[in-house]
Structures are given as C-alpha cells and as structure tokens.
Coordinates of C-alpha atoms in Angstrom, one line a residue:
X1 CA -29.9 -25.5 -32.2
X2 CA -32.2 -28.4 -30.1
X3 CA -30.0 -30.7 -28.2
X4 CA -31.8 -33.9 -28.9
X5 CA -29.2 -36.0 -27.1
X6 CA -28.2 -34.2 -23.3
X7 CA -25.0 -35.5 -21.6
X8 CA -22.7 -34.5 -19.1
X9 CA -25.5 -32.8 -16.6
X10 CA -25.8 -33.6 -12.8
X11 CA -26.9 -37.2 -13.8
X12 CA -27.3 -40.0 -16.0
X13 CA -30.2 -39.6 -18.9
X14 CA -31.1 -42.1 -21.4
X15 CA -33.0 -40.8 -24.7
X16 CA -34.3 -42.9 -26.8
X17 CA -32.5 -42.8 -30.6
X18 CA -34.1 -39.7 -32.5
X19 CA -32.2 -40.8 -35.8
X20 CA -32.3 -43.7 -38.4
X21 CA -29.6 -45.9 -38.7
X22 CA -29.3 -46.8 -42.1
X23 CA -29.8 -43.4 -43.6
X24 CA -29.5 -44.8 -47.5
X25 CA -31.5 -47.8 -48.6
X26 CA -31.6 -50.8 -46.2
X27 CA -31.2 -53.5 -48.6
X28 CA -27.5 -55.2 -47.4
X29 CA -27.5 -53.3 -43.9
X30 CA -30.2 -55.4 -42.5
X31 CA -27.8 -56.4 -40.2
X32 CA -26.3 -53.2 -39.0
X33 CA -29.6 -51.5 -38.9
X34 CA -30.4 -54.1 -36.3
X35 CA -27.3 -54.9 -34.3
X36 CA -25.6 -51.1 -35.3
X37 CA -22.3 -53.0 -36.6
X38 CA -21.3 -54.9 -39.7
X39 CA -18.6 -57.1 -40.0
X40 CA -16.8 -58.3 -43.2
X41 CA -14.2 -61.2 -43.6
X42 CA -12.3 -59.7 -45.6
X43 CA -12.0 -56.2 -46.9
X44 CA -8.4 -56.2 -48.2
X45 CA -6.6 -59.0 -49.8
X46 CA -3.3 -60.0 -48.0
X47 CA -0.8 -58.2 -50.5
X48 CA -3.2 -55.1 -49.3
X49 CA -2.6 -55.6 -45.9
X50 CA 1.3 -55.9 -46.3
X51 CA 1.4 -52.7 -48.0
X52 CA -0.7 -50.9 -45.4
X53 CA 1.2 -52.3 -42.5
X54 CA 4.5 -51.1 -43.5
X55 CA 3.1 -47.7 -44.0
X56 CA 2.5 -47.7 -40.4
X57 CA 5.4 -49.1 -39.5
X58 CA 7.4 -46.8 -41.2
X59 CA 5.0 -43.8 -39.6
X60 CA 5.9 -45.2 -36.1
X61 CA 9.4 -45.5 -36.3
X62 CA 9.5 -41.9 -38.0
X63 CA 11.0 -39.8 -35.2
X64 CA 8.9 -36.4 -36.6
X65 CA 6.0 -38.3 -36.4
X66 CA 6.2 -39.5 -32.9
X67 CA 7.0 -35.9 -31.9
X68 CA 3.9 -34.4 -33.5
X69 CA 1.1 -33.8 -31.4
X70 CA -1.4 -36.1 -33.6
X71 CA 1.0 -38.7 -31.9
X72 CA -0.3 -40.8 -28.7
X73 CA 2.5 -42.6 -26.4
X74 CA 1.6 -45.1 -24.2
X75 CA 2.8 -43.9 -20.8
X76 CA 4.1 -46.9 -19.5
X77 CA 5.9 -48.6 -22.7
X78 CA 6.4 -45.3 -24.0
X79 CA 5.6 -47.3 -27.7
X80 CA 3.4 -44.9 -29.9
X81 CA -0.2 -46.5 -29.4
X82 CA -1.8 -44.1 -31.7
X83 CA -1.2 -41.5 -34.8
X84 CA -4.5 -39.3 -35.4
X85 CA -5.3 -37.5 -38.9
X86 CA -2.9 -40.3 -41.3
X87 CA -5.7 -39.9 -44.2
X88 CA -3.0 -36.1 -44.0
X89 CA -0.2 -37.5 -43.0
X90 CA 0.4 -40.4 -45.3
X91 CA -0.6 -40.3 -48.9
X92 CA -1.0 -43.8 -48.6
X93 CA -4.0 -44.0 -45.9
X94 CA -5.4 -40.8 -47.9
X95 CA -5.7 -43.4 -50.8
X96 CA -7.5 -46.3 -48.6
X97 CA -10.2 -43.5 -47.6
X98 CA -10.9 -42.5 -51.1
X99 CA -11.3 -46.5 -52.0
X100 CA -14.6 -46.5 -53.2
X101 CA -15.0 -50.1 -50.7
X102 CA -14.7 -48.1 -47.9
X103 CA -15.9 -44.7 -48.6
X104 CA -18.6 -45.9 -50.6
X105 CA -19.9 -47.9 -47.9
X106 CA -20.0 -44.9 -45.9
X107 CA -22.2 -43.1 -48.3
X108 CA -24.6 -46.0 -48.8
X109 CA -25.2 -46.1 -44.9
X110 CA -25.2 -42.3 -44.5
X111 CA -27.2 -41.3 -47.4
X112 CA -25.3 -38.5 -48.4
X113 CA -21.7 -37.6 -49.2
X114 CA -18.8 -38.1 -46.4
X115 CA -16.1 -36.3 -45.1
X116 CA -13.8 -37.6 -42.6
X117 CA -14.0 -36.5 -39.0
X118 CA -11.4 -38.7 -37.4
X119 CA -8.6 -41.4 -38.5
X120 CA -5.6 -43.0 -36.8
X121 CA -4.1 -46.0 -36.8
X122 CA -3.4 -47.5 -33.6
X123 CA -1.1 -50.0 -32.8
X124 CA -1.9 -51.4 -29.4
X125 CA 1.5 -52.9 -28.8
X126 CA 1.7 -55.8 -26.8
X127 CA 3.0 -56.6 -23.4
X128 CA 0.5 -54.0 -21.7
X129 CA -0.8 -51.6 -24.0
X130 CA -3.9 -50.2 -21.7
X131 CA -7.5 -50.5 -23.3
X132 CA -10.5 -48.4 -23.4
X133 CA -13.5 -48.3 -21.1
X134 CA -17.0 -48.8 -22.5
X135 CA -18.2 -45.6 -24.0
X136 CA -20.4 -44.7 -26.8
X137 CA -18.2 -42.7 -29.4
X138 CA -21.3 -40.5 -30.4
X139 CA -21.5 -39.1 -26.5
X140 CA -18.0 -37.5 -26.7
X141 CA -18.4 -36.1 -30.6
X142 CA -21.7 -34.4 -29.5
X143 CA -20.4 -33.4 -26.4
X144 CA -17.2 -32.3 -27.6
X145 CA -17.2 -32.0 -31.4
X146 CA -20.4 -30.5 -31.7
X147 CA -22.0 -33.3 -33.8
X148 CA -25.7 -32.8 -33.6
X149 CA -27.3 -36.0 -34.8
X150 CA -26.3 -39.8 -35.6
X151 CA -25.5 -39.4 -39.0
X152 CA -21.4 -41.2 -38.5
X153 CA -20.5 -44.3 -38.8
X154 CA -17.0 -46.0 -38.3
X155 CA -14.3 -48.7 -39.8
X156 CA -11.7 -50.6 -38.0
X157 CA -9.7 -52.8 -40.8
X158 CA -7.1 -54.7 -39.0
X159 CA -3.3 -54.9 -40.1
X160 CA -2.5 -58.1 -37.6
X161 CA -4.8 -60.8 -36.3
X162 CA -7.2 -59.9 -33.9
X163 CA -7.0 -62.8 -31.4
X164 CA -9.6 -63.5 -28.5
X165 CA -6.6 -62.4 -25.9
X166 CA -5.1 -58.8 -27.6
X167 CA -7.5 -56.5 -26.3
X168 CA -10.0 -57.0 -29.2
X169 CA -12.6 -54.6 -30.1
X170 CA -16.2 -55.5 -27.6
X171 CA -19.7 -53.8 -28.6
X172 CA -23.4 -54.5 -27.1
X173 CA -25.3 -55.4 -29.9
X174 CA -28.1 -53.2 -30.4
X175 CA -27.1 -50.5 -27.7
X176 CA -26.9 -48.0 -30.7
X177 CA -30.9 -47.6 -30.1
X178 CA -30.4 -45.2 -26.6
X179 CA -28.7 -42.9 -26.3
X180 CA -26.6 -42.9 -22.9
X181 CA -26.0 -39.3 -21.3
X182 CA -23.0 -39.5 -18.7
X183 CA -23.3 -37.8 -15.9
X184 CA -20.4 -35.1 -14.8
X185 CA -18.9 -31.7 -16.6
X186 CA -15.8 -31.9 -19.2
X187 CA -13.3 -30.4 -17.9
X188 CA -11.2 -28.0 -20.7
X189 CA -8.7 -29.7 -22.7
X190 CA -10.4 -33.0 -21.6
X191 CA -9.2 -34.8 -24.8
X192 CA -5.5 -34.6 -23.6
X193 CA -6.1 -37.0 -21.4
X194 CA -9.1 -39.2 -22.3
X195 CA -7.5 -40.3 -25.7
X196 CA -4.6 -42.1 -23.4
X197 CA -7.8 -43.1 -20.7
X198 CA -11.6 -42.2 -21.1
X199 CA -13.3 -40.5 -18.1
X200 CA -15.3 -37.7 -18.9
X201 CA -18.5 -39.5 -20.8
X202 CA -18.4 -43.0 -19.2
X203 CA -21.3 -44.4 -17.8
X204 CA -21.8 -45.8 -14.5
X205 CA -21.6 -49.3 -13.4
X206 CA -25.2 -49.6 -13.1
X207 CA -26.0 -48.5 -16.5
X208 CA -23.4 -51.0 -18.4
X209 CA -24.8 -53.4 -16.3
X210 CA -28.4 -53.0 -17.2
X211 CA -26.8 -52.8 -21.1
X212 CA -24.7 -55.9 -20.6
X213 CA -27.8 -57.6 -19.3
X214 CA -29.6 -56.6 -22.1
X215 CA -27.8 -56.7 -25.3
X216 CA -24.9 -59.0 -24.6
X217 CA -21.6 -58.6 -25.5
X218 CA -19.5 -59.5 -28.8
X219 CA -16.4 -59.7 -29.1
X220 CA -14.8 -59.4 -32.8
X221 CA -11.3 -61.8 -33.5
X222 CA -10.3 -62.0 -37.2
X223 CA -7.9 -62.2 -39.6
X224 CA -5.5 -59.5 -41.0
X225 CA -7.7 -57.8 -43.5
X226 CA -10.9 -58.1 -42.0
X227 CA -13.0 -54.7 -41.2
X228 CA -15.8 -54.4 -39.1
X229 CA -18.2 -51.5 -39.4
X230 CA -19.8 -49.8 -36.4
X231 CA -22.3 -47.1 -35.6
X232 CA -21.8 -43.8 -34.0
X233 CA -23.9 -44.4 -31.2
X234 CA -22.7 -48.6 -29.9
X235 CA -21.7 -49.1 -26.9
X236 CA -18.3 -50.8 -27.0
X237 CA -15.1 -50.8 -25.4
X238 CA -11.6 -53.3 -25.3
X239 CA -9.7 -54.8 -23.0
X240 CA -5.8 -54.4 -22.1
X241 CA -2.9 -56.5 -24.1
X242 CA -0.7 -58.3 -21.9
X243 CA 0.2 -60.4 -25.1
X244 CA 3.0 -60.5 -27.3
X245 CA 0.7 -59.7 -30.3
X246 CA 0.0 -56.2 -31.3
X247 CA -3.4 -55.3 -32.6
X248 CA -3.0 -52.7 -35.1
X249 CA -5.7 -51.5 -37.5
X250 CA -7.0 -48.3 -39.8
X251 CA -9.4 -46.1 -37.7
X252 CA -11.7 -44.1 -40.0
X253 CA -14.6 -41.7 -38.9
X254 CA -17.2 -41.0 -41.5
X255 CA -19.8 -37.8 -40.9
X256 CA -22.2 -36.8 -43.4
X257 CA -21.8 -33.6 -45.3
X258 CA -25.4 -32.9 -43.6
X259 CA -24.3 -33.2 -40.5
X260 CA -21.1 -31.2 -40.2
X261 CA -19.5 -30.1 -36.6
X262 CA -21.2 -27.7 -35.3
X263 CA -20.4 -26.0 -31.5
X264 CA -19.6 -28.4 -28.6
X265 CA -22.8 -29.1 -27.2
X266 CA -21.6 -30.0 -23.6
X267 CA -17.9 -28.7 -23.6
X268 CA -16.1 -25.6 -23.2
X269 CA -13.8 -25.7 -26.2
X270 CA -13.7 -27.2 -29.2
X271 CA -11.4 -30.5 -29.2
X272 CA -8.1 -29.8 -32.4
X273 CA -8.7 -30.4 -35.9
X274 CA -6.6 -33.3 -35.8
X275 CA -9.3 -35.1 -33.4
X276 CA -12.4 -33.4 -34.7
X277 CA -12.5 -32.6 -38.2
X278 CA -13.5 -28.6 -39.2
X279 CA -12.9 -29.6 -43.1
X280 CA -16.3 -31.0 -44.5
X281 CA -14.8 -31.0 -47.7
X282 CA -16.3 -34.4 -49.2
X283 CA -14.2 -37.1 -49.7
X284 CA -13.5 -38.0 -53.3

C-alpha cells in the first residue's frame, strides 16, 4: 500500500493534506472543514454529566480496574490519569458512543459508518498531573496503528470545568492541512511509554514554531458538558495541572469503516487492541 503520509525517517517532511476533511456533506462543518475542530456548548445536559462522572469515578476507585493494563498511573501522584477501551469496560460509556449525538456526528463528517479505534477517559488530577507535548494524533496512528488516510475524527466531552489554568486542551487552528513527519525511528513497545510522555513523533522546535507563527493557538475552557470535536491530523497539545481542579472528560476515536487499521506503516509492531482498535465492527 502507497504511504501518502512518511514519518519517522532520518528527518522532518511536511506533505501537504492528500485527504478531505469533511468526508459527508459540508453543510454545518463549515467550520471544522476550515479550522479542523468544532466546538459545542453543550453536548450533554447537566443530569448527563452527573451520571457519566460517577461512572468514572466509580471506574477509578475500582481496584481491578487500576490493575488492568488499559489503566495509566501517573508516575508521580500515582492517581490513575487514564483508563483506555471504557466503550468495553463500562456498559455505561458503551451507551454514550452509540448516542446517535455523538456517533452520528462521526458519520456525517466521515461519510461512512464508524467504528471506534480508541476511548478513555482521563482524569488529569490536579496538583501536577503532567501534560502532553504538541503532536498530531494522526502521525502516531499511521505510524503505529497502520491507519492509511485521514478519514478519523475525535471527541473530548468534559465531565468538570475546563478552566484556562487545568491543563486545557490547545490546537493550531488549521494545522490539520500538512501533514507533519517527525523525524527519528519508533522504538518497539514505544506506546508503553509515550501514553505517560510523547517522544517518538514530536516535532522539532523549529517546526512548531513556524506552525505557531502561522496558525495561532486556541485554547478551549468550558463548562461540564461541553465537547469539542477535533480532526485526526491538528496539531494540539496541553499543558500540566498544578491546580486543584481535575480535568476529566470522555475520549472517543472515530475511524471510518473504509479506512480500517491496516500494518504499522513506520513501526515494528502493532501497538494492543486496547490502544488501537482491530474490531471494525460498526458502531450501532
């Protein structure tokens, strides 16, 4: 299969976007299609957002669940940060990725019938929960996965308040038009440590400079309930929280049924199940 996208060689390459966007009909994504995110006020009403915040709680303060290996413990705190795959874990997020306001938005903007690839919830507590560095999600799910084009889009609905100062979620508006290609080889069982702190697939300084110049930076703050949708391919990243205030939200990765995993094209292995989907059953 043609590698339209190369990463992880001897240096940095930037291809231009061989993909559309919007893969449906544009009309309502106007936005997205230009900026390659989406945000909306409010998804869930509040009662919605009580019910799916005690499901996490409860899933974080399970002991078998902070033993399993779809479980991700901040090293410091030692709080869970993350718990990968809950759309199988807990009936209850199964049932928030089969609501047709969130995976029927995914079909619209895919054109096609969805599976899901990835889901978590993360907490982020606060006092010190480490962020991420900028990356483009697509780079490492090409790289690693073995997702061939840009047919995936993302949802982060948030459980708490996303505050200006608890690590909030940053993208470069309109960086989902070029593709970045990171320089450097993935080493094998790479995802053990970049889902605690990205380095393989992270650009230079010079290149998040020249994107920073370009596009800008957002940041997103809003309330409990609010969701923002986000393209395979944007360039985003967040900072630590040294607040008290966790940020918590629903994590959900949306492929198209046309564009199921194929071999990692710049990785040794495969990356688990639990990280990278090999189910394309469509969700229903």
């Amino acid at each position: 299969m043609q590698d339209l996208y190369p990463t992880r060689g001897a240096t940095e390459v930037v291809t231009p976007r061989q993909d559309p966007v919007v893969w449906g009909p544009s009309a309502g994504f106007e936005a997205y299609e230009k900026d390659g995110f989406l945000t909306v006020d409010q998804l869930l009403a509040d009662d919605e957002v009580a019910f799916y915040r005690r499901e996490l709680e409860r899933m974080i303060a399970d002991p078998a669940v902070r033993a399993d290996e779809r479980s991700i413990i901040e090293p410091q705190s030692q709080s869970v940060r993350s718990v990968f795959e809950v759309h199988k874990l807990s009936e209850v997020f199964a049932g928030l990725v089969r609501d047709e306001r969130v995976v029927g938005t995914a079909r619209r903007i895919l054109g096609s019938d969805v599976y899901v690839h990835q889901s978590r919830i993360n907490v982020k507590p606060g006092f010190g929960a480490s962020g991420f560095y900028w990356h483009s999600d697509f780079e490492t799910w090409h790289a690693e996965d073995g997702l061939a084009n840009m047919r995936t889009v993302s949802v982060s609905i948030a459980l708490t308040e996303n505050h200006d100062t608890n690590g909030g979620l940053m993208i470069m508006p309109g960086s989902h038009r070029d593709f970045l290609g990171c320089a450097g080889a993935t080493p094998k069982d790479n995802y053990k440590k970049s889902l605690q702190m990205q380095d393989a697939g992270t650009p230079s300084d010079e290149a998040l400079t020249k994107m920073a110049d370009r596009h800008g930076i957002r940041l997103f703050t809003g309330r409990a309930g609010s969701a923002t949708w986000f393209d395979c391919n944007c360039m985003h990243g967040s900072g630590d929280n040294i607040t008290p205030y966790p940020r918590s939200n629903v994590f959900i990765v949306f492929n198209s049924v046309e564009n199921a995993a194929t071999e990692p094209f710049a990785a040794p292995i495969r990356r688990p199940e639990f990280i990278g989907a090999r189910d394309f059953t469509p969700v229903r």
